[in-house]
PDB file of C-alpha atoms and ligand atoms in Angstrom:
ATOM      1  CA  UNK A   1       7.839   9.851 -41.373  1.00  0.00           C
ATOM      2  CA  UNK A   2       5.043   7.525 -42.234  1.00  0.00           C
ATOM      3  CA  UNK A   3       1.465   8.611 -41.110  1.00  0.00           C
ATOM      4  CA  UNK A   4       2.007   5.410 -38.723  1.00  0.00           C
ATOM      5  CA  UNK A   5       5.202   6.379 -37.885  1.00  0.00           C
ATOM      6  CA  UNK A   6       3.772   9.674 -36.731  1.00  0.00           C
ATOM      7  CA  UNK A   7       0.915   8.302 -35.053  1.00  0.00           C
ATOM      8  CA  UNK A   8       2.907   6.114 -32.607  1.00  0.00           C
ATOM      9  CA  UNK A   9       4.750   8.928 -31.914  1.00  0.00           C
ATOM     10  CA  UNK A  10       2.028  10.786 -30.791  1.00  0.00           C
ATOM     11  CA  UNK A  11       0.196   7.446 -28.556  1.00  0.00           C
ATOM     12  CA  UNK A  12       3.728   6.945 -26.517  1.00  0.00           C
ATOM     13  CA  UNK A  13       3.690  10.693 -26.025  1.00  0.00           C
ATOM     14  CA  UNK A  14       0.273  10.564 -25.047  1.00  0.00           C
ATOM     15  CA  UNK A  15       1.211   7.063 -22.834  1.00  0.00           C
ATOM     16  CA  UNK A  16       4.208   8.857 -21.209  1.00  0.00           C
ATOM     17  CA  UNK A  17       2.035  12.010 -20.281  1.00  0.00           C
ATOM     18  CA  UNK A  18      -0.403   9.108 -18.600  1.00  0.00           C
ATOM     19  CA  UNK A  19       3.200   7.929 -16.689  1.00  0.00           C
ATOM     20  CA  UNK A  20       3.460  11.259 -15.329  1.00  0.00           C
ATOM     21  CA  UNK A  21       0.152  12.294 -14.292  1.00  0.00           C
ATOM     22  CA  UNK A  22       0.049   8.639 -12.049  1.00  0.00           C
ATOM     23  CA  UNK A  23       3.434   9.273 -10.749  1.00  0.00           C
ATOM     24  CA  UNK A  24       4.849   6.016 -12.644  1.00  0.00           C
ATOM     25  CA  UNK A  25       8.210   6.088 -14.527  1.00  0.00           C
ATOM     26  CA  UNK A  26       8.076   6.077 -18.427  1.00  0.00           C
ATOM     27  CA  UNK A  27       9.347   2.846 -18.721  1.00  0.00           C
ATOM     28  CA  UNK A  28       6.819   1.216 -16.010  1.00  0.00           C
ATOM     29  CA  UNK A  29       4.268   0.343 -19.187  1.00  0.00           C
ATOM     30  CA  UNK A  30       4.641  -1.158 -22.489  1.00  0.00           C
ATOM     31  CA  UNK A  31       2.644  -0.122 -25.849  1.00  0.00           C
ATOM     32  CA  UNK A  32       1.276  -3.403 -27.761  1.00  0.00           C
ATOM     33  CA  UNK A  33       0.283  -2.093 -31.398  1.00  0.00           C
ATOM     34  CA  UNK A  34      -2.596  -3.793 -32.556  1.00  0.00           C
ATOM     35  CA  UNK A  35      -2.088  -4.668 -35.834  1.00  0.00           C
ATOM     36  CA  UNK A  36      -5.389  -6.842 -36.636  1.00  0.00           C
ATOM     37  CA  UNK A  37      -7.147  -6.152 -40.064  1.00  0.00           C
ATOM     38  CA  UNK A  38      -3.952  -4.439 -40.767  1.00  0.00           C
ATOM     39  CA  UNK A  39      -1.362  -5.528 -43.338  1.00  0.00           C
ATOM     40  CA  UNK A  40       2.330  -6.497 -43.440  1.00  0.00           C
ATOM     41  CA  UNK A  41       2.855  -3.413 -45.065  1.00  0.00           C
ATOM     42  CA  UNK A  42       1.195  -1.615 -41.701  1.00  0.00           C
ATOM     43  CA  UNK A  43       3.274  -3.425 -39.342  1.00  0.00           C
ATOM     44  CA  UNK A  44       6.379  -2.643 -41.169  1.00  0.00           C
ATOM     45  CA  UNK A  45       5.899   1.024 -41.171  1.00  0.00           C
ATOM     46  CA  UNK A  46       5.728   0.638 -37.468  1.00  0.00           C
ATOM     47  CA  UNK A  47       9.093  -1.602 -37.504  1.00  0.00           C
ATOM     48  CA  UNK A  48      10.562   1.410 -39.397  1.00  0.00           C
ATOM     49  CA  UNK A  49       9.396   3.819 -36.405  1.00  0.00           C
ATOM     50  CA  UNK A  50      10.732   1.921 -33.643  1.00  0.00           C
ATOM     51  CA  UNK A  51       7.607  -0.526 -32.819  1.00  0.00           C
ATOM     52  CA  UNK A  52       8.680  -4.547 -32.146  1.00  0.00           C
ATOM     53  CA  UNK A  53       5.648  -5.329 -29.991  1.00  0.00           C
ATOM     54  CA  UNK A  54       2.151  -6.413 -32.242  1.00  0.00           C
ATOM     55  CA  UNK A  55      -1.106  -7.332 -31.406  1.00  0.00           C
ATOM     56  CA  UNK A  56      -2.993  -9.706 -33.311  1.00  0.00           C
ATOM     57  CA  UNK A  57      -6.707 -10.984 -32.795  1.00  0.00           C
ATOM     58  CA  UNK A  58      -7.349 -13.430 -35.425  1.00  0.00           C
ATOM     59  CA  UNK A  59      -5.055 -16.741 -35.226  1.00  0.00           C
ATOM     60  CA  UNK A  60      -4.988 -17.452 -39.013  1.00  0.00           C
ATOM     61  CA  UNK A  61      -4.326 -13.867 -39.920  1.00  0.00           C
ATOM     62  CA  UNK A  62      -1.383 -13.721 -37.495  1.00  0.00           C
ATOM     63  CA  UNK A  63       0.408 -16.419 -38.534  1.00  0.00           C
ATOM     64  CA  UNK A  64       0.614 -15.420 -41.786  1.00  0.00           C
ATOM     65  CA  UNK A  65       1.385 -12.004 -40.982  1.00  0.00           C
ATOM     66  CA  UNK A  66       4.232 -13.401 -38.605  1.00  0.00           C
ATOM     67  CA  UNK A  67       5.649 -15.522 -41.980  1.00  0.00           C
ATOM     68  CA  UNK A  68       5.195 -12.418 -43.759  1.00  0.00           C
ATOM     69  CA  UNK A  69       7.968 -10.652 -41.663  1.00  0.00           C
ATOM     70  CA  UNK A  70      10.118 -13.169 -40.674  1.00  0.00           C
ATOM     71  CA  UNK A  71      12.408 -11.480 -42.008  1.00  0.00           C
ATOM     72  CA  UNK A  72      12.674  -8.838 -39.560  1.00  0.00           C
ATOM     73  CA  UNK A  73      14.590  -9.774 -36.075  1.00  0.00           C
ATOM     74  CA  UNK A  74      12.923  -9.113 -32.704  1.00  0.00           C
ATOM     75  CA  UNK A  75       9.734  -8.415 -33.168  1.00  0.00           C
ATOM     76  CA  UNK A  76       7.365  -9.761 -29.878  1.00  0.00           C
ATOM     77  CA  UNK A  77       3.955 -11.193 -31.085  1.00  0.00           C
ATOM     78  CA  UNK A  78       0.873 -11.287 -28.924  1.00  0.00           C
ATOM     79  CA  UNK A  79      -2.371 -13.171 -29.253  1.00  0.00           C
ATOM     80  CA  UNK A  80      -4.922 -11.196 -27.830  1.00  0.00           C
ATOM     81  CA  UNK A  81      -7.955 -12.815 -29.238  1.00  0.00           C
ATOM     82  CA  UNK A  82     -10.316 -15.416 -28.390  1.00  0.00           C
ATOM     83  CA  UNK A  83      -8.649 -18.679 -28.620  1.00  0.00           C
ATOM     84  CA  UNK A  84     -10.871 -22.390 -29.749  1.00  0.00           C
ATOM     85  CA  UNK A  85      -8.848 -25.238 -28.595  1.00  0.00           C
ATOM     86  CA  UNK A  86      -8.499 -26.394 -32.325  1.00  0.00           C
ATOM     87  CA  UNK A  87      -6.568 -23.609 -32.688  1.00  0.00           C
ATOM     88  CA  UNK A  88      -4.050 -24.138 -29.855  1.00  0.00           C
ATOM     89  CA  UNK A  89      -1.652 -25.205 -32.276  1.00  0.00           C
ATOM     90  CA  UNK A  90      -0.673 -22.538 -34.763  1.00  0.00           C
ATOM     91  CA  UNK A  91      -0.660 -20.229 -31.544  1.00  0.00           C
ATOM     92  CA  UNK A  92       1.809 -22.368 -29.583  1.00  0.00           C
ATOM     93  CA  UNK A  93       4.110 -22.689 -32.590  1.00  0.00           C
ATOM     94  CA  UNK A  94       4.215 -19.186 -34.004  1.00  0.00           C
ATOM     95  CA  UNK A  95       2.890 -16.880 -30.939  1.00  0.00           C
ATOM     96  CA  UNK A  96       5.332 -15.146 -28.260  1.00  0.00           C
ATOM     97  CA  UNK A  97       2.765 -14.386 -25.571  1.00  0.00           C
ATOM     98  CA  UNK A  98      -0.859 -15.027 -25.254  1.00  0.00           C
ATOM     99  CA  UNK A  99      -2.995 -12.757 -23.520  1.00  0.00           C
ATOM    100  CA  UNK A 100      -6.594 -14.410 -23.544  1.00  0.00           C
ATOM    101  CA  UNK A 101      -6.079 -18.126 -21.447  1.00  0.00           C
ATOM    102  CA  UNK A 102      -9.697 -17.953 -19.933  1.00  0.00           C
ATOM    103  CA  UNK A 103      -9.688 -21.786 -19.315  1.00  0.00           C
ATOM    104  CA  UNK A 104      -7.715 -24.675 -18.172  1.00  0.00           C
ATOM    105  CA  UNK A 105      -7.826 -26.768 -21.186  1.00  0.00           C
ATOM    106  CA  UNK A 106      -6.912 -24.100 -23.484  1.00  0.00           C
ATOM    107  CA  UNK A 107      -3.416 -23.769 -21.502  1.00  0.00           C
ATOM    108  CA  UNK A 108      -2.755 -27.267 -21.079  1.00  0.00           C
ATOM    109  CA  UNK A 109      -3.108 -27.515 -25.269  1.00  0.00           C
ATOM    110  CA  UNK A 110      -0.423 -24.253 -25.608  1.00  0.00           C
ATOM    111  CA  UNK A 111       2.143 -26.441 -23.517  1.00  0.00           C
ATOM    112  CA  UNK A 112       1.721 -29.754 -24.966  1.00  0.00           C
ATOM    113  CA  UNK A 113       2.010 -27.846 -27.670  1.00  0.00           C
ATOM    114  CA  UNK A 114       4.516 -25.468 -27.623  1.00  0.00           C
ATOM    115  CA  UNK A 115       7.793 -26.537 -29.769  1.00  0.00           C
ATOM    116  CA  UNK A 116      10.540 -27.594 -27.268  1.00  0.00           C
ATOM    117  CA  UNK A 117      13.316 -25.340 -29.234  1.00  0.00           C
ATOM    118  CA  UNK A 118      11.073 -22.220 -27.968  1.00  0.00           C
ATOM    119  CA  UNK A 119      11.337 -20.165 -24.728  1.00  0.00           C
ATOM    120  CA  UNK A 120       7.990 -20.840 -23.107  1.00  0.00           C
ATOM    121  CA  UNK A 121       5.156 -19.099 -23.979  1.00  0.00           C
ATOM    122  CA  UNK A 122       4.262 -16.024 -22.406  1.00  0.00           C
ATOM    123  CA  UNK A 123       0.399 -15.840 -21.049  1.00  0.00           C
ATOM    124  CA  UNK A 124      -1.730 -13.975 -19.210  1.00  0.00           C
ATOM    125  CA  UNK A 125      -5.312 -14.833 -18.326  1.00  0.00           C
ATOM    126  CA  UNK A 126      -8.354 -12.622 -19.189  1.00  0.00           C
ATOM    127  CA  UNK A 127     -10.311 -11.282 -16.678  1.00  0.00           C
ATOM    128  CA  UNK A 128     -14.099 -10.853 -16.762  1.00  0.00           C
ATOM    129  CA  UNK A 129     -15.050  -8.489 -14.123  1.00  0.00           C
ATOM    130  CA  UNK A 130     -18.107  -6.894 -15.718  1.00  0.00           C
ATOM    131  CA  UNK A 131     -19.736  -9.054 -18.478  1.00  0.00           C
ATOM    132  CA  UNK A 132     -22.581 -11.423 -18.860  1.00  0.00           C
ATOM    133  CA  UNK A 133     -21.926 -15.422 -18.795  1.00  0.00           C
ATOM    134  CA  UNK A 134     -20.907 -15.491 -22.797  1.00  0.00           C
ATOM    135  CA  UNK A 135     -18.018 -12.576 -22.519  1.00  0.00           C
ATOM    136  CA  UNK A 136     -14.480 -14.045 -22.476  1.00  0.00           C
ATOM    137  CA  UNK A 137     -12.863 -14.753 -19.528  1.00  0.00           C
ATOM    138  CA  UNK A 138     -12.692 -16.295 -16.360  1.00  0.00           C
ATOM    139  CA  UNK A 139     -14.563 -14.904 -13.236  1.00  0.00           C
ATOM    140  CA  UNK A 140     -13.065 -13.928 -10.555  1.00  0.00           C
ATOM    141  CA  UNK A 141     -14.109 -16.380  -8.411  1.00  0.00           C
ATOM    142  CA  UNK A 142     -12.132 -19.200 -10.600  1.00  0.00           C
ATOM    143  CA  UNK A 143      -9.520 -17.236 -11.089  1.00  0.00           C
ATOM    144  CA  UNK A 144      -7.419 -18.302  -8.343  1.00  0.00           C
ATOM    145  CA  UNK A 145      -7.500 -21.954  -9.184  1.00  0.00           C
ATOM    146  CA  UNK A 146      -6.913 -21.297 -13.223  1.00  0.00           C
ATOM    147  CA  UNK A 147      -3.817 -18.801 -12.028  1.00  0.00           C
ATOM    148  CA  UNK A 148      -2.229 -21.576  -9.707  1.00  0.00           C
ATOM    149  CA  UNK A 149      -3.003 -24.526 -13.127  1.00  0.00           C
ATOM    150  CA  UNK A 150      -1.434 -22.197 -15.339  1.00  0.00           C
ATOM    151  CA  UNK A 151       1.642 -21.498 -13.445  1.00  0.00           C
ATOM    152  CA  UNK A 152       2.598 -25.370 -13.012  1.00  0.00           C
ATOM    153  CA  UNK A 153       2.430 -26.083 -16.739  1.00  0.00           C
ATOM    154  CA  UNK A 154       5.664 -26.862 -17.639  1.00  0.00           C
ATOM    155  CA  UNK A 155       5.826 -25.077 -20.985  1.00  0.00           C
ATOM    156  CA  UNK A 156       4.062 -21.609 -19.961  1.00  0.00           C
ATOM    157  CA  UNK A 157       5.466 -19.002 -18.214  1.00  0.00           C
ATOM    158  CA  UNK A 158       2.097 -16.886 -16.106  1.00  0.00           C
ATOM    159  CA  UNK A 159       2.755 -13.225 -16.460  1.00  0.00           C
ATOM    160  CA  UNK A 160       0.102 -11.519 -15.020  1.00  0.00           C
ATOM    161  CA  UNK A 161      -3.568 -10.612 -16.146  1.00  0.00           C
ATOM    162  CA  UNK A 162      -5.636  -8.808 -19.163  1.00  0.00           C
ATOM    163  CA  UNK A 163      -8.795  -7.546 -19.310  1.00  0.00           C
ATOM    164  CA  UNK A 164     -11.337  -5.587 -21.651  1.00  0.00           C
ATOM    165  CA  UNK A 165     -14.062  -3.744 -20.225  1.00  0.00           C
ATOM    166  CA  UNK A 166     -17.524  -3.595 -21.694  1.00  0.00           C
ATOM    167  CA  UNK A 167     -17.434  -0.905 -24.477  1.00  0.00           C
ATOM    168  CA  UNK A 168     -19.121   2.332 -22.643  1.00  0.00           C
ATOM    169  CA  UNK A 169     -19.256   6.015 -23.400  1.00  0.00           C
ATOM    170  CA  UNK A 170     -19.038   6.138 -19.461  1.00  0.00           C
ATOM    171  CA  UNK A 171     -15.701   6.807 -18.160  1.00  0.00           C
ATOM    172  CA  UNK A 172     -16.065   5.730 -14.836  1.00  0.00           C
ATOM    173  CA  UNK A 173     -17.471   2.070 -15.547  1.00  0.00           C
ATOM    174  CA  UNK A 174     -13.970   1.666 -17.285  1.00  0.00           C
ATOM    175  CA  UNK A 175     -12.089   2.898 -14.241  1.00  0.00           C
ATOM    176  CA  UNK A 176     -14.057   0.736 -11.923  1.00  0.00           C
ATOM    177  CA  UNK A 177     -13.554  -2.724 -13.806  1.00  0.00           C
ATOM    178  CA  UNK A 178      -9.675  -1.183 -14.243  1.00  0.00           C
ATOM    179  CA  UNK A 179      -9.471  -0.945 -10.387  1.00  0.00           C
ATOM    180  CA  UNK A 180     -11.013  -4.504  -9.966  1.00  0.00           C
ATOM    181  CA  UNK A 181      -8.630  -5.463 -12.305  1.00  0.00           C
ATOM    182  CA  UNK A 182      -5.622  -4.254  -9.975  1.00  0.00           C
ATOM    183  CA  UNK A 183      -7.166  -5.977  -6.659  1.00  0.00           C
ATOM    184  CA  UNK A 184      -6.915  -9.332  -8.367  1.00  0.00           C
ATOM    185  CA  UNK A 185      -3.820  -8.830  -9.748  1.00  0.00           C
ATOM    186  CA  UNK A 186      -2.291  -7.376  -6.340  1.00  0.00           C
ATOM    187  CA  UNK A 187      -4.095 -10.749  -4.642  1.00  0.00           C
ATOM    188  CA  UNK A 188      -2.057 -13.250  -6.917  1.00  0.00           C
ATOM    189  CA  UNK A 189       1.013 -11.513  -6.497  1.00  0.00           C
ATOM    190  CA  UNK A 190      -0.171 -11.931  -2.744  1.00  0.00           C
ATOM    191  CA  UNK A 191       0.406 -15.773  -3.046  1.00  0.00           C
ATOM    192  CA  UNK A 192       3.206 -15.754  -4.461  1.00  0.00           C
ATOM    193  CA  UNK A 193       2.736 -15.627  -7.758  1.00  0.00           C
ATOM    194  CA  UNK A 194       5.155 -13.201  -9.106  1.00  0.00           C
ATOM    195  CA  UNK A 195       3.134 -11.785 -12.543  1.00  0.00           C
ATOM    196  CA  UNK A 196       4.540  -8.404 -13.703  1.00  0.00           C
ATOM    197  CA  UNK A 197       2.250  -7.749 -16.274  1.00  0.00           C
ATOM    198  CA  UNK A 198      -1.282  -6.195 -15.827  1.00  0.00           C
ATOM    199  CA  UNK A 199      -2.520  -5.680 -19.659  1.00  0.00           C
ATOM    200  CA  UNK A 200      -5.231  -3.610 -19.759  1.00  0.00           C
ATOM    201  CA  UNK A 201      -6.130   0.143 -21.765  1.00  0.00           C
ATOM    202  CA  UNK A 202      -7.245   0.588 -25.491  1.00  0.00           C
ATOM    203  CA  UNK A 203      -6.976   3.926 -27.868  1.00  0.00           C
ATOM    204  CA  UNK A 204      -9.903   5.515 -25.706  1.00  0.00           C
ATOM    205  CA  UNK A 205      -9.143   4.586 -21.786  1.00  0.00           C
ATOM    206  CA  UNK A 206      -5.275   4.373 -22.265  1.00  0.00           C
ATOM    207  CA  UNK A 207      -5.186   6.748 -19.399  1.00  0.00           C
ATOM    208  CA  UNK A 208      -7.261   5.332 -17.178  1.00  0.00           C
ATOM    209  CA  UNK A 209      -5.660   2.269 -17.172  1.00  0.00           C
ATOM    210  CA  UNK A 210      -2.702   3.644 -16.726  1.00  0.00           C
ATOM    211  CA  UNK A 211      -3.735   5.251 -13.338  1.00  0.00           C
ATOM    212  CA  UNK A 212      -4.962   2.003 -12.058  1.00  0.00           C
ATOM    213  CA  UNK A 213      -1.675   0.199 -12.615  1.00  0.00           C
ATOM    214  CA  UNK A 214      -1.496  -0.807 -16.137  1.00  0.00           C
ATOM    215  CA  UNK A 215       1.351  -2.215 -17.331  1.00  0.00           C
ATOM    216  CA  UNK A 216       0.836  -2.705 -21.156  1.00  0.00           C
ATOM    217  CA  UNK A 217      -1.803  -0.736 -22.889  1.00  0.00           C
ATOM    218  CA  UNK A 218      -3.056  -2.523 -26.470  1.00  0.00           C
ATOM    219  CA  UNK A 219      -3.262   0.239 -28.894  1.00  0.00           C
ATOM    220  CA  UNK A 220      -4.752  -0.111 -32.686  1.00  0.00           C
ATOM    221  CA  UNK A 221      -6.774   2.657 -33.875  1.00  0.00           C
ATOM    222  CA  UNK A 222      -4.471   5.260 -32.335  1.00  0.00           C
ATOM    223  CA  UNK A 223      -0.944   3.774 -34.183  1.00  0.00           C
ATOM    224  CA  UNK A 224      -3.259   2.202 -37.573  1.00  0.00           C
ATOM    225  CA  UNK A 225      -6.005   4.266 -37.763  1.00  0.00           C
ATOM    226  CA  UNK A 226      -9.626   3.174 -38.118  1.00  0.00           C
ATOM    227  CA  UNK A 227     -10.428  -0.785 -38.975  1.00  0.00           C
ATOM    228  CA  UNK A 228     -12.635  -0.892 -42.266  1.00  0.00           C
ATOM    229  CA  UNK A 229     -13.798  -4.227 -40.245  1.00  0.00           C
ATOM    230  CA  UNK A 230     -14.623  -4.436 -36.490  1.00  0.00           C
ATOM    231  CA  UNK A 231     -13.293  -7.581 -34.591  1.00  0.00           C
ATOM    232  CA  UNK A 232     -14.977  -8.119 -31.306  1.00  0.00           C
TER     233      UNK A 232
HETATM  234  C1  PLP B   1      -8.812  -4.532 -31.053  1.00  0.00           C
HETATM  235  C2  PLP B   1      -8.285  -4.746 -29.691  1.00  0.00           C
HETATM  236  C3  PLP B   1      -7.509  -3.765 -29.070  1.00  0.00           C
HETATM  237  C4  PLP B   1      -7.218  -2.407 -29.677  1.00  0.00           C
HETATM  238  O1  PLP B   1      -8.378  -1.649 -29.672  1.00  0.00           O
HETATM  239  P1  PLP B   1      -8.350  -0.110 -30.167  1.00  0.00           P
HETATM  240  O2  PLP B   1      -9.639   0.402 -29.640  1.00  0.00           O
HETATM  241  O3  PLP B   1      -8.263  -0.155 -31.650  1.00  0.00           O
HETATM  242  O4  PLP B   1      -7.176   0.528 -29.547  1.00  0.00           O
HETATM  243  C5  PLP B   1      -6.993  -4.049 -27.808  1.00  0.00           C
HETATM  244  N1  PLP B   1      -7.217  -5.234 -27.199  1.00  0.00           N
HETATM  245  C6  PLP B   1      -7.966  -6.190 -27.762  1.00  0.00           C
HETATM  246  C7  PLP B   1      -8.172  -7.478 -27.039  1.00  0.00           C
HETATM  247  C8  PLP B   1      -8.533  -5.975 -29.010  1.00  0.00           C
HETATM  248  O5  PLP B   1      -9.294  -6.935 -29.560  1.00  0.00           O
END
């Protein structure tokens, strides 16, 4: 076993005991390894454990990480980085899911944009709860409107929400914007919306997130060790 390989082992044990202690089933949340500043090499010693679900911030750096293992079936790539609508493009053609839609214009780009041989793109739209005016994503006042524009494009398919709370040595901060988090999501699915995914929980508030009602925790240091570069 590869010092990745052993790694995830030990964040979806550490997920799994989350499950339990909030009374969910195993299977009720999904691991995303975040693979950013990380190398083919990386990802494929998480292949060889089991992994098929990656993370990647950086749009240029993805896409030629995805070409680099295109040789491998099945694997599920997620942008989870801020997105500049000049680089709609390489996301719509190479990207499974997108996890940071903060504004109209930015979806309406992915569909024109996505190749018509492709399923539709998987998004979600980031949540700001608790940051200033210059922190990704969309308030929650707008986030209504931007939900109901999303879900009409004809090449997206909504999925649900993600968020990223303010980094904070202060537990309880995290579980408040996590619980925030879980209101808006419960409201959309109160309209009829239908999202099943509720992306939120990092290597140190996986748990946390998980009580609140996470459905996909994004996980980097934990499976690929430390970054020798920070991203955010
Ligand atoms: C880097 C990153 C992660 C993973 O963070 P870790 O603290 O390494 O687990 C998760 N989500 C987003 C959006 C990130 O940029």
């Amino acid at each position: 076993m590869t010092t990745i390989g052993d790694n995830l082992q030990s964040q979806y044990a550490r997920l799994w005991r989350a499950c339990e202690q909030a009374g969910r089933p195993r299977d009720a949340v999904r691991l995303l390894a975040v693979s950013k500043t990380f190398g083919p090499d990386a990802v494929r010693a998480a292949v060889a454990a089991g992994q098929t679900a990656f993370g990647e911030n950086y749009v240029q750096e993805g896409v030629e990480k995805i070409a680099a293992l295109a040789d491998v079936a099945g694997l599920e790539w997620h942008c989870i980085g801020p997105l500049q609508s000049n680089k709609t493009r390489p996301v719509a053609e190479h990207f499974d899911w997108v996890q940071s839609v903060d504004r109209l214009k930015i979806a309406q780009r992915l569909s024109e944009q996505r190749p018509a041989h492709l399923p539709p793109l998987q998004v979600c739209i980031q949540v700001n709860v608790d940051g200033g005016a210059n922190k990704s994503g969309v308030t929650p006042a707008e986030l209504l409107a931007l939900a109901g524009a999303v879900a009409a494009l004809p090449r997206l398919k909504l999925r649900g929400l993600m968020a990223i709370p303010e980094p904070t040595p202060d537990a309880e901060s995290a579980r408040a914007v996590f619980a925030q988090v879980r209101v808006l999501f419960d409201a959309l699915n109160a309209q009829g919306l239908g999202l099943d995914t509720l992306s939120m929980g990092m290597s140190d508030d996986l748990e946390a997130a998980v009580a609140a009602g996470s459905t996909m925790v994004r996980v980097g240091r934990g499976v690929f060790g430390a970054r020798a570069y920070t991203s955010t």
